[in-house]
Amino acid sequence: MKIETENGCEDVPDQEAGELVLSGAAILSKEQKEPPVVLLEQLSKRLDDLDMIGPSAVEYKVLAKLGKTLVQSGVRQSLLDQHQLDWLTFREVKQRARLRLVGDANGRVDLLEALNKSCRHFLESKQSPICLRRKLPESELDEKEMWLITQGANGADLSYESDWIRGRIQESQKKLWQYVKVGGDWRDFLKEMGRIKSKLNRAWARAFSEGRVLCVDEAIRGDRFVSPEEAAKTIVPKKGVSRLFLLTSSLPLSDYADHAQLTAIRSATRKWLNSVGGQIHAMGRRASKAQLGVIAEQRFGLSEDAFNAVWKNASFPNKSARGKIPEEKRISEKEIKYLK
């Protein structure tokens, strides 16, 4: 997989490259000879873990309590237990949740969009589209290893939101279906990209219904807490009403039942691992799982089993490396404790 680091652009084994990109220590290059399958598989796994957005207020039966806490005497609260609440617009909260699910460990780079750019670049590199007067069935496209880029009479562009192809096709050809030869591996990858996008949309809908995204309507007559069911059905409120959203991950732990705290602590531990992993890699050093487990127990109070569960889904550089770490590369536990 081709990635970009502070040392420039380089080809790195897929597993290692995927870990570096997920940790934020490297950026995925849009120029890929082979489809970056490992990275897509990692994102697919992360979409199953909605605790990255925040614990479920519905599952832990604290929705009614939170409703009364977040809106008191008809006024939305901005401070709770001396904890600043991060209220967001719909556009902001959707982007924040998306970065939690498919962003790097720093929450800055949208990795699904980075994969999109790789797909667009790959399709743009294909010359001489094949123009047909009929739409080929999926089975035939699988057999011929082709990809549909422009569809039918309206010239709808299907090349991952790119305008590149339309500029090269004459007006008389716009009534045709246009295909390019992509090869079996890339065709499978492009199909999986479509499934991941659908999975992301379903994850966002679940986050609402499970009370991981909370909602308050502000109006002249007073503010009110909006149930997950209503919020999911009516994203746009009535005229004269302003709707704000809150991820449950931004709430203090005291607002959850005791058994919910483990979920929040695991989320904090994963975030810490992702952060220190990128820092350690940038220093050219390495840390063992055992070292990190000891510090996590001291810092977060996690048991060995709980840490192992977090480690499994963490984005940590060289996590899959085997063998003893050379002494000149090993970072001490004291040094790790100073990282944040």
mmCIF file with all atom_site columns, N, CA and C in Angstrom, residues 205-264:
data_model
loop_
_atom_site.group_PDB
_atom_site.id
_atom_site.type_symbol
_atom_site.label_atom_id
_atom_site.label_alt_id
_atom_site.label_comp_id
_atom_site.label_asym_id
_atom_site.label_entity_id
_atom_site.label_seq_id
_atom_site.pdbx_PDB_ins_code
_atom_site.Cartn_x
_atom_site.Cartn_y
_atom_site.Cartn_z
_atom_site.occupancy
_atom_site.B_iso_or_equiv
_atom_site.pdbx_formal_charge
_atom_site.auth_seq_id
_atom_site.auth_comp_id
_atom_site.auth_asym_id
_atom_site.auth_atom_id
_atom_site.pdbx_PDB_model_num
ATOM 1   N N  . ALA A 1 205 ? -28.008 5.944  11.468 1.00 0.00 ? 205 ALA A N  1
ATOM 2   C CA . ALA A 1 205 ? -29.418 5.804  11.859 1.00 0.00 ? 205 ALA A CA 1
ATOM 3   C C  . ALA A 1 205 ? -29.532 5.074  13.200 1.00 0.00 ? 205 ALA A C  1
ATOM 4   N N  . ARG A 1 206 ? -28.705 4.050  13.403 1.00 0.00 ? 206 ARG A N  1
ATOM 5   C CA . ARG A 1 206 ? -28.714 3.304  14.669 1.00 0.00 ? 206 ARG A CA 1
ATOM 6   C C  . ARG A 1 206 ? -28.273 4.188  15.832 1.00 0.00 ? 206 ARG A C  1
ATOM 7   N N  . ALA A 1 207 ? -27.287 5.057  15.584 1.00 0.00 ? 207 ALA A N  1
ATOM 8   C CA . ALA A 1 207 ? -26.785 5.942  16.631 1.00 0.00 ? 207 ALA A CA 1
ATOM 9   C C  . ALA A 1 207 ? -27.916 6.815  17.175 1.00 0.00 ? 207 ALA A C  1
ATOM 10  N N  . PHE A 1 208 ? -28.818 7.238  16.275 1.00 0.00 ? 208 PHE A N  1
ATOM 11  C CA . PHE A 1 208 ? -29.975 8.029  16.703 1.00 0.00 ? 208 PHE A CA 1
ATOM 12  C C  . PHE A 1 208 ? -30.945 7.175  17.501 1.00 0.00 ? 208 PHE A C  1
ATOM 13  N N  . SER A 1 209 ? -31.318 6.039  16.933 1.00 0.00 ? 209 SER A N  1
ATOM 14  C CA . SER A 1 209 ? -32.355 5.211  17.558 1.00 0.00 ? 209 SER A CA 1
ATOM 15  C C  . SER A 1 209 ? -31.904 4.639  18.894 1.00 0.00 ? 209 SER A C  1
ATOM 16  N N  . GLU A 1 210 ? -30.591 4.437  19.089 1.00 0.00 ? 210 GLU A N  1
ATOM 17  C CA . GLU A 1 210 ? -30.071 3.869  20.326 1.00 0.00 ? 210 GLU A CA 1
ATOM 18  C C  . GLU A 1 210 ? -29.724 4.944  21.359 1.00 0.00 ? 210 GLU A C  1
ATOM 19  N N  . GLY A 1 211 ? -29.990 6.213  21.020 1.00 0.00 ? 211 GLY A N  1
ATOM 20  C CA . GLY A 1 211 ? -29.726 7.290  21.968 1.00 0.00 ? 211 GLY A CA 1
ATOM 21  C C  . GLY A 1 211 ? -28.256 7.564  22.187 1.00 0.00 ? 211 GLY A C  1
ATOM 22  N N  . ARG A 1 212 ? -27.454 7.396  21.139 1.00 0.00 ? 212 ARG A N  1
ATOM 23  C CA . ARG A 1 212 ? -26.031 7.759  21.207 1.00 0.00 ? 212 ARG A CA 1
ATOM 24  C C  . ARG A 1 212 ? -25.836 9.201  20.752 1.00 0.00 ? 212 ARG A C  1
ATOM 25  N N  . VAL A 1 213 ? -26.823 9.719  20.024 1.00 0.00 ? 213 VAL A N  1
ATOM 26  C CA . VAL A 1 213 ? -26.872 11.123 19.630 1.00 0.00 ? 213 VAL A CA 1
ATOM 27  C C  . VAL A 1 213 ? -28.142 11.701 20.255 1.00 0.00 ? 213 VAL A C  1
ATOM 28  N N  . LEU A 1 214 ? -27.981 12.656 21.154 1.00 0.00 ? 214 LEU A N  1
ATOM 29  C CA . LEU A 1 214 ? -29.114 13.263 21.847 1.00 0.00 ? 214 LEU A CA 1
ATOM 30  C C  . LEU A 1 214 ? -29.481 14.594 21.202 1.00 0.00 ? 214 LEU A C  1
ATOM 31  N N  . CYS A 1 215 ? -30.713 15.018 21.414 1.00 0.00 ? 215 CYS A N  1
ATOM 32  C CA . CYS A 1 215 ? -31.239 16.148 20.657 1.00 0.00 ? 215 CYS A CA 1
ATOM 33  C C  . CYS A 1 215 ? -32.133 17.036 21.514 1.00 0.00 ? 215 CYS A C  1
ATOM 34  N N  . VAL A 1 216 ? -31.984 18.343 21.325 1.00 0.00 ? 216 VAL A N  1
ATOM 35  C CA . VAL A 1 216 ? -32.815 19.331 22.027 1.00 0.00 ? 216 VAL A CA 1
ATOM 36  C C  . VAL A 1 216 ? -33.310 20.374 21.030 1.00 0.00 ? 216 VAL A C  1
ATOM 37  N N  . ASP A 1 217 ? -34.592 20.713 21.133 1.00 0.00 ? 217 ASP A N  1
ATOM 38  C CA . ASP A 1 217 ? -35.175 21.784 20.317 1.00 0.00 ? 217 ASP A CA 1
ATOM 39  C C  . ASP A 1 217 ? -35.228 23.066 21.137 1.00 0.00 ? 217 ASP A C  1
ATOM 40  N N  . GLU A 1 218 ? -34.725 24.147 20.548 1.00 0.00 ? 218 GLU A N  1
ATOM 41  C CA . GLU A 1 218 ? -34.784 25.451 21.193 1.00 0.00 ? 218 GLU A CA 1
ATOM 42  C C  . GLU A 1 218 ? -35.858 26.296 20.522 1.00 0.00 ? 218 GLU A C  1
ATOM 43  N N  . ALA A 1 219 ? -36.750 26.866 21.324 1.00 0.00 ? 219 ALA A N  1
ATOM 44  C CA . ALA A 1 219 ? -37.827 27.709 20.799 1.00 0.00 ? 219 ALA A CA 1
ATOM 45  C C  . ALA A 1 219 ? -38.122 28.829 21.784 1.00 0.00 ? 219 ALA A C  1
ATOM 46  N N  . ILE A 1 220 ? -38.836 29.855 21.322 1.00 0.00 ? 220 ILE A N  1
ATOM 47  C CA . ILE A 1 220 ? -39.158 31.008 22.153 1.00 0.00 ? 220 ILE A CA 1
ATOM 48  C C  . ILE A 1 220 ? -39.951 30.583 23.387 1.00 0.00 ? 220 ILE A C  1
ATOM 49  N N  . ARG A 1 221 ? -40.837 29.615 23.210 1.00 0.00 ? 221 ARG A N  1
ATOM 50  C CA . ARG A 1 221 ? -41.692 29.162 24.316 1.00 0.00 ? 221 ARG A CA 1
ATOM 51  C C  . ARG A 1 221 ? -40.948 28.267 25.305 1.00 0.00 ? 221 ARG A C  1
ATOM 52  N N  . GLY A 1 222 ? -39.734 27.894 24.974 1.00 0.00 ? 222 GLY A N  1
ATOM 53  C CA . GLY A 1 222 ? -38.958 27.035 25.866 1.00 0.00 ? 222 GLY A CA 1
ATOM 54  C C  . GLY A 1 222 ? -38.308 25.879 25.119 1.00 0.00 ? 222 GLY A C  1
ATOM 55  N N  . ASP A 1 223 ? -37.237 25.381 25.670 1.00 0.00 ? 223 ASP A N  1
ATOM 56  C CA . ASP A 1 223 ? -36.508 24.279 25.054 1.00 0.00 ? 223 ASP A CA 1
ATOM 57  C C  . ASP A 1 223 ? -37.105 22.945 25.508 1.00 0.00 ? 223 ASP A C  1
ATOM 58  N N  . ARG A 1 224 ? -36.918 21.908 24.678 1.00 0.00 ? 224 ARG A N  1
ATOM 59  C CA . ARG A 1 224 ? -37.422 20.585 25.061 1.00 0.00 ? 224 ARG A CA 1
ATOM 60  C C  . ARG A 1 224 ? -36.507 19.493 24.540 1.00 0.00 ? 224 ARG A C  1
ATOM 61  N N  . PHE A 1 225 ? -36.423 18.423 25.309 1.00 0.00 ? 225 PHE A N  1
ATOM 62  C CA . PHE A 1 225 ? -35.643 17.245 24.917 1.00 0.00 ? 225 PHE A CA 1
ATOM 63  C C  . PHE A 1 225 ? -36.432 16.445 23.889 1.00 0.00 ? 225 PHE A C  1
ATOM 64  N N  . VAL A 1 226 ? -35.784 16.032 22.813 1.00 0.00 ? 226 VAL A N  1
ATOM 65  C CA . VAL A 1 226 ? -36.441 15.294 21.733 1.00 0.00 ? 226 VAL A CA 1
ATOM 66  C C  . VAL A 1 226 ? -36.058 13.824 21.822 1.00 0.00 ? 226 VAL A C  1
ATOM 67  N N  . SER A 1 227 ? -37.036 12.951 21.819 1.00 0.00 ? 227 SER A N  1
ATOM 68  C CA . SER A 1 227 ? -36.767 11.513 21.914 1.00 0.00 ? 227 SER A CA 1
ATOM 69  C C  . SER A 1 227 ? -36.020 11.023 20.676 1.00 0.00 ? 227 SER A C  1
ATOM 70  N N  . PRO A 1 228 ? -35.243 9.926  20.790 1.00 0.00 ? 228 PRO A N  1
ATOM 71  C CA . PRO A 1 228 ? -34.539 9.382  19.632 1.00 0.00 ? 228 PRO A CA 1
ATOM 72  C C  . PRO A 1 228 ? -35.478 9.044  18.478 1.00 0.00 ? 228 PRO A C  1
ATOM 73  N N  . GLU A 1 229 ? -36.674 8.523  18.787 1.00 0.00 ? 229 GLU A N  1
ATOM 74  C CA . GLU A 1 229 ? -37.623 8.169  17.726 1.00 0.00 ? 229 GLU A CA 1
ATOM 75  C C  . GLU A 1 229 ? -38.046 9.402  16.939 1.00 0.00 ? 229 GLU A C  1
ATOM 76  N N  . GLU A 1 230 ? -38.378 10.472 17.644 1.00 0.00 ? 230 GLU A N  1
ATOM 77  C CA . GLU A 1 230 ? -38.809 11.702 16.958 1.00 0.00 ? 230 GLU A CA 1
ATOM 78  C C  . GLU A 1 230 ? -37.653 12.328 16.202 1.00 0.00 ? 230 GLU A C  1
ATOM 79  N N  . ALA A 1 231 ? -36.465 12.352 16.804 1.00 0.00 ? 231 ALA A N  1
ATOM 80  C CA . ALA A 1 231 ? -35.307 12.962 16.159 1.00 0.00 ? 231 ALA A CA 1
ATOM 81  C C  . ALA A 1 231 ? -34.946 12.237 14.866 1.00 0.00 ? 231 ALA A C  1
ATOM 82  N N  . ALA A 1 232 ? -35.074 10.899 14.870 1.00 0.00 ? 232 ALA A N  1
ATOM 83  C CA . ALA A 1 232 ? -34.744 10.124 13.673 1.00 0.00 ? 232 ALA A CA 1
ATOM 84  C C  . ALA A 1 232 ? -35.741 10.375 12.544 1.00 0.00 ? 232 ALA A C  1
ATOM 85  N N  . LYS A 1 233 ? -36.998 10.649 12.913 1.00 0.00 ? 233 LYS A N  1
ATOM 86  C CA . LYS A 1 233 ? -38.038 10.845 11.892 1.00 0.00 ? 233 LYS A CA 1
ATOM 87  C C  . LYS A 1 233 ? -38.052 12.270 11.341 1.00 0.00 ? 233 LYS A C  1
ATOM 88  N N  . THR A 1 234 ? -37.741 13.251 12.194 1.00 0.00 ? 234 THR A N  1
ATOM 89  C CA . THR A 1 234 ? -37.837 14.658 11.784 1.00 0.00 ? 234 THR A CA 1
ATOM 90  C C  . THR A 1 234 ? -36.529 15.368 12.073 1.00 0.00 ? 234 THR A C  1
ATOM 91  N N  . ILE A 1 235 ? -35.558 15.191 11.160 1.00 0.00 ? 235 ILE A N  1
ATOM 92  C CA . ILE A 1 235 ? -34.258 15.831 11.340 1.00 0.00 ? 235 ILE A CA 1
ATOM 93  C C  . ILE A 1 235 ? -34.403 17.350 11.291 1.00 0.00 ? 235 ILE A C  1
ATOM 94  N N  . VAL A 1 236 ? -35.263 17.830 10.392 1.00 0.00 ? 236 VAL A N  1
ATOM 95  C CA . VAL A 1 236 ? -35.501 19.270 10.267 1.00 0.00 ? 236 VAL A CA 1
ATOM 96  C C  . VAL A 1 236 ? -36.717 19.632 11.119 1.00 0.00 ? 236 VAL A C  1
ATOM 97  N N  . PRO A 1 237 ? -36.557 20.467 12.165 1.00 0.00 ? 237 PRO A N  1
ATOM 98  C CA . PRO A 1 237 ? -37.684 20.813 13.042 1.00 0.00 ? 237 PRO A CA 1
ATOM 99  C C  . PRO A 1 237 ? -38.629 21.826 12.396 1.00 0.00 ? 237 PRO A C  1
ATOM 100 N N  . LYS A 1 238 ? -39.687 22.147 13.128 1.00 0.00 ? 238 LYS A N  1
ATOM 101 C CA . LYS A 1 238 ? -40.659 23.120 12.635 1.00 0.00 ? 238 LYS A CA 1
ATOM 102 C C  . LYS A 1 238 ? -40.022 24.503 12.525 1.00 0.00 ? 238 LYS A C  1
ATOM 103 N N  . LYS A 1 239 ? -40.659 25.373 11.751 1.00 0.00 ? 239 LYS A N  1
ATOM 104 C CA . LYS A 1 239 ? -40.179 26.739 11.570 1.00 0.00 ? 239 LYS A CA 1
ATOM 105 C C  . LYS A 1 239 ? -40.152 27.457 12.920 1.00 0.00 ? 239 LYS A C  1
ATOM 106 N N  . GLY A 1 240 ? -39.068 28.194 13.144 1.00 0.00 ? 240 GLY A N  1
ATOM 107 C CA . GLY A 1 240 ? -38.936 28.917 14.399 1.00 0.00 ? 240 GLY A CA 1
ATOM 108 C C  . GLY A 1 240 ? -38.295 28.110 15.509 1.00 0.00 ? 240 GLY A C  1
ATOM 109 N N  . VAL A 1 241 ? -37.903 26.855 15.191 1.00 0.00 ? 241 VAL A N  1
ATOM 110 C CA . VAL A 1 241 ? -37.278 25.977 16.178 1.00 0.00 ? 241 VAL A CA 1
ATOM 111 C C  . VAL A 1 241 ? -35.843 25.676 15.736 1.00 0.00 ? 241 VAL A C  1
ATOM 112 N N  . SER A 1 242 ? -34.914 25.793 16.664 1.00 0.00 ? 242 SER A N  1
ATOM 113 C CA . SER A 1 242 ? -33.505 25.479 16.396 1.00 0.00 ? 242 SER A CA 1
ATOM 114 C C  . SER A 1 242 ? -33.165 24.163 17.080 1.00 0.00 ? 242 SER A C  1
ATOM 115 N N  . ARG A 1 243 ? -32.607 23.238 16.336 1.00 0.00 ? 243 ARG A N  1
ATOM 116 C CA . ARG A 1 243 ? -32.308 21.905 16.882 1.00 0.00 ? 243 ARG A CA 1
ATOM 117 C C  . ARG A 1 243 ? -30.799 21.720 17.037 1.00 0.00 ? 243 ARG A C  1
ATOM 118 N N  . LEU A 1 244 ? -30.398 21.305 18.224 1.00 0.00 ? 244 LEU A N  1
ATOM 119 C CA . LEU A 1 244 ? -28.985 21.056 18.509 1.00 0.00 ? 244 LEU A CA 1
ATOM 120 C C  . LEU A 1 244 ? -28.794 19.614 18.972 1.00 0.00 ? 244 LEU A C  1
ATOM 121 N N  . PHE A 1 245 ? -27.573 19.102 18.767 1.00 0.00 ? 245 PHE A N  1
ATOM 122 C CA . PHE A 1 245 ? -27.297 17.696 19.013 1.00 0.00 ? 245 PHE A CA 1
ATOM 123 C C  . PHE A 1 245 ? -26.065 17.534 19.903 1.00 0.00 ? 245 PHE A C  1
ATOM 124 N N  . LEU A 1 246 ? -26.007 16.369 20.569 1.00 0.00 ? 246 LEU A N  1
ATOM 125 C CA . LEU A 1 246 ? -24.941 16.084 21.510 1.00 0.00 ? 246 LEU A CA 1
ATOM 126 C C  . LEU A 1 246 ? -24.581 14.605 21.438 1.00 0.00 ? 246 LEU A C  1
ATOM 127 N N  . LEU A 1 247 ? -23.299 14.298 21.277 1.00 0.00 ? 247 LEU A N  1
ATOM 128 C CA . LEU A 1 247 ? -22.847 12.906 21.335 1.00 0.00 ? 247 LEU A CA 1
ATOM 129 C C  . LEU A 1 247 ? -22.732 12.492 22.798 1.00 0.00 ? 247 LEU A C  1
ATOM 130 N N  . THR A 1 248 ? -23.203 11.297 23.118 1.00 0.00 ? 248 THR A N  1
ATOM 131 C CA . THR A 1 248 ? -23.161 10.867 24.518 1.00 0.00 ? 248 THR A CA 1
ATOM 132 C C  . THR A 1 248 ? -21.732 10.707 25.029 1.00 0.00 ? 248 THR A C  1
ATOM 133 N N  . SER A 1 249 ? -20.767 10.574 24.130 1.00 0.00 ? 249 SER A N  1
ATOM 134 C CA . SER A 1 249 ? -19.366 10.456 24.552 1.00 0.00 ? 249 SER A CA 1
ATOM 135 C C  . SER A 1 249 ? -18.871 11.739 25.219 1.00 0.00 ? 249 SER A C  1
ATOM 136 N N  . SER A 1 250 ? -19.578 12.860 25.012 1.00 0.00 ? 250 SER A N  1
ATOM 137 C CA . SER A 1 250 ? -19.148 14.132 25.614 1.00 0.00 ? 250 SER A CA 1
ATOM 138 C C  . SER A 1 250 ? -19.772 14.357 26.982 1.00 0.00 ? 250 SER A C  1
ATOM 139 N N  . LEU A 1 251 ? -20.604 13.417 27.455 1.00 0.00 ? 251 LEU A N  1
ATOM 140 C CA . LEU A 1 251 ? -21.230 13.542 28.773 1.00 0.00 ? 251 LEU A CA 1
ATOM 141 C C  . LEU A 1 251 ? -20.314 13.010 29.865 1.00 0.00 ? 251 LEU A C  1
ATOM 142 N N  . PRO A 1 252 ? -20.364 13.571 31.079 1.00 0.00 ? 252 PRO A N  1
ATOM 143 C CA . PRO A 1 252 ? -19.574 13.016 32.184 1.00 0.00 ? 252 PRO A CA 1
ATOM 144 C C  . PRO A 1 252 ? -20.083 11.630 32.557 1.00 0.00 ? 252 PRO A C  1
ATOM 145 N N  . LEU A 1 253 ? -19.178 10.792 33.056 1.00 0.00 ? 253 LEU A N  1
ATOM 146 C CA . LEU A 1 253 ? -19.527 9.399  33.369 1.00 0.00 ? 253 LEU A CA 1
ATOM 147 C C  . LEU A 1 253 ? -20.646 9.283  34.399 1.00 0.00 ? 253 LEU A C  1
ATOM 148 N N  . SER A 1 254 ? -20.786 10.268 35.279 1.00 0.00 ? 254 SER A N  1
ATOM 149 C CA . SER A 1 254 ? -21.772 10.176 36.351 1.00 0.00 ? 254 SER A CA 1
ATOM 150 C C  . SER A 1 254 ? -23.202 10.119 35.833 1.00 0.00 ? 254 SER A C  1
ATOM 151 N N  . ASP A 1 255 ? -23.387 10.456 34.555 1.00 0.00 ? 255 ASP A N  1
ATOM 152 C CA . ASP A 1 255 ? -24.739 10.445 34.000 1.00 0.00 ? 255 ASP A CA 1
ATOM 153 C C  . ASP A 1 255 ? -25.171 9.061  33.541 1.00 0.00 ? 255 ASP A C  1
ATOM 154 N N  . TYR A 1 256 ? -24.332 8.055  33.756 1.00 0.00 ? 256 TYR A N  1
ATOM 155 C CA . TYR A 1 256 ? -24.671 6.698  33.345 1.00 0.00 ? 256 TYR A CA 1
ATOM 156 C C  . TYR A 1 256 ? -24.707 5.750  34.528 1.00 0.00 ? 256 TYR A C  1
ATOM 157 N N  . ALA A 1 257 ? -25.451 4.703  34.343 1.00 0.00 ? 257 ALA A N  1
ATOM 158 C CA . ALA A 1 257 ? -25.462 3.663  35.378 1.00 0.00 ? 257 ALA A CA 1
ATOM 159 C C  . ALA A 1 257 ? -24.056 3.083  35.508 1.00 0.00 ? 257 ALA A C  1
ATOM 160 N N  . ASP A 1 258 ? -23.767 2.460  36.652 1.00 0.00 ? 258 ASP A N  1
ATOM 161 C CA . ASP A 1 258 ? -22.416 1.968  36.924 1.00 0.00 ? 258 ASP A CA 1
ATOM 162 C C  . ASP A 1 258 ? -21.910 1.033  35.837 1.00 0.00 ? 258 ASP A C  1
ATOM 163 N N  . HIS A 1 259 ? -22.772 0.150  35.343 1.00 0.00 ? 259 HIS A N  1
ATOM 164 C CA . HIS A 1 259 ? -22.315 -0.826 34.368 1.00 0.00 ? 259 HIS A CA 1
ATOM 165 C C  . HIS A 1 259 ? -22.034 -0.192 33.000 1.00 0.00 ? 259 HIS A C  1
ATOM 166 N N  . ALA A 1 260 ? -22.453 1.052  32.803 1.00 0.00 ? 260 ALA A N  1
ATOM 167 C CA . ALA A 1 260 ? -22.163 1.751  31.546 1.00 0.00 ? 260 ALA A CA 1
ATOM 168 C C  . ALA A 1 260 ? -20.776 2.377  31.567 1.00 0.00 ? 260 ALA A C  1
ATOM 169 N N  . GLN A 1 261 ? -20.214 2.531  32.770 1.00 0.00 ? 261 GLN A N  1
ATOM 170 C CA . GLN A 1 261 ? -18.931 3.214  32.864 1.00 0.00 ? 261 GLN A CA 1
ATOM 171 C C  . GLN A 1 261 ? -17.828 2.445  32.155 1.00 0.00 ? 261 GLN A C  1
ATOM 172 N N  . LEU A 1 262 ? -17.897 1.116  32.171 1.00 0.00 ? 262 LEU A N  1
ATOM 173 C CA . LEU A 1 262 ? -16.868 0.320  31.508 1.00 0.00 ? 262 LEU A CA 1
ATOM 174 C C  . LEU A 1 262 ? -16.801 0.650  30.024 1.00 0.00 ? 262 LEU A C  1
ATOM 175 N N  . THR A 1 263 ? -17.976 0.835  29.391 1.00 0.00 ? 263 THR A N  1
ATOM 176 C CA . THR A 1 263 ? -18.010 1.194  27.980 1.00 0.00 ? 263 THR A CA 1
ATOM 177 C C  . THR A 1 263 ? -17.277 2.508  27.736 1.00 0.00 ? 263 THR A C  1
ATOM 178 N N  . ALA A 1 264 ? -17.569 3.501  28.572 1.00 0.00 ? 264 ALA A N  1
ATOM 179 C CA . ALA A 1 264 ? -16.925 4.807  28.413 1.00 0.00 ? 264 ALA A CA 1
ATOM 180 C C  . ALA A 1 264 ? -15.428 4.727  28.696 1.00 0.00 ? 264 ALA A C  1
#
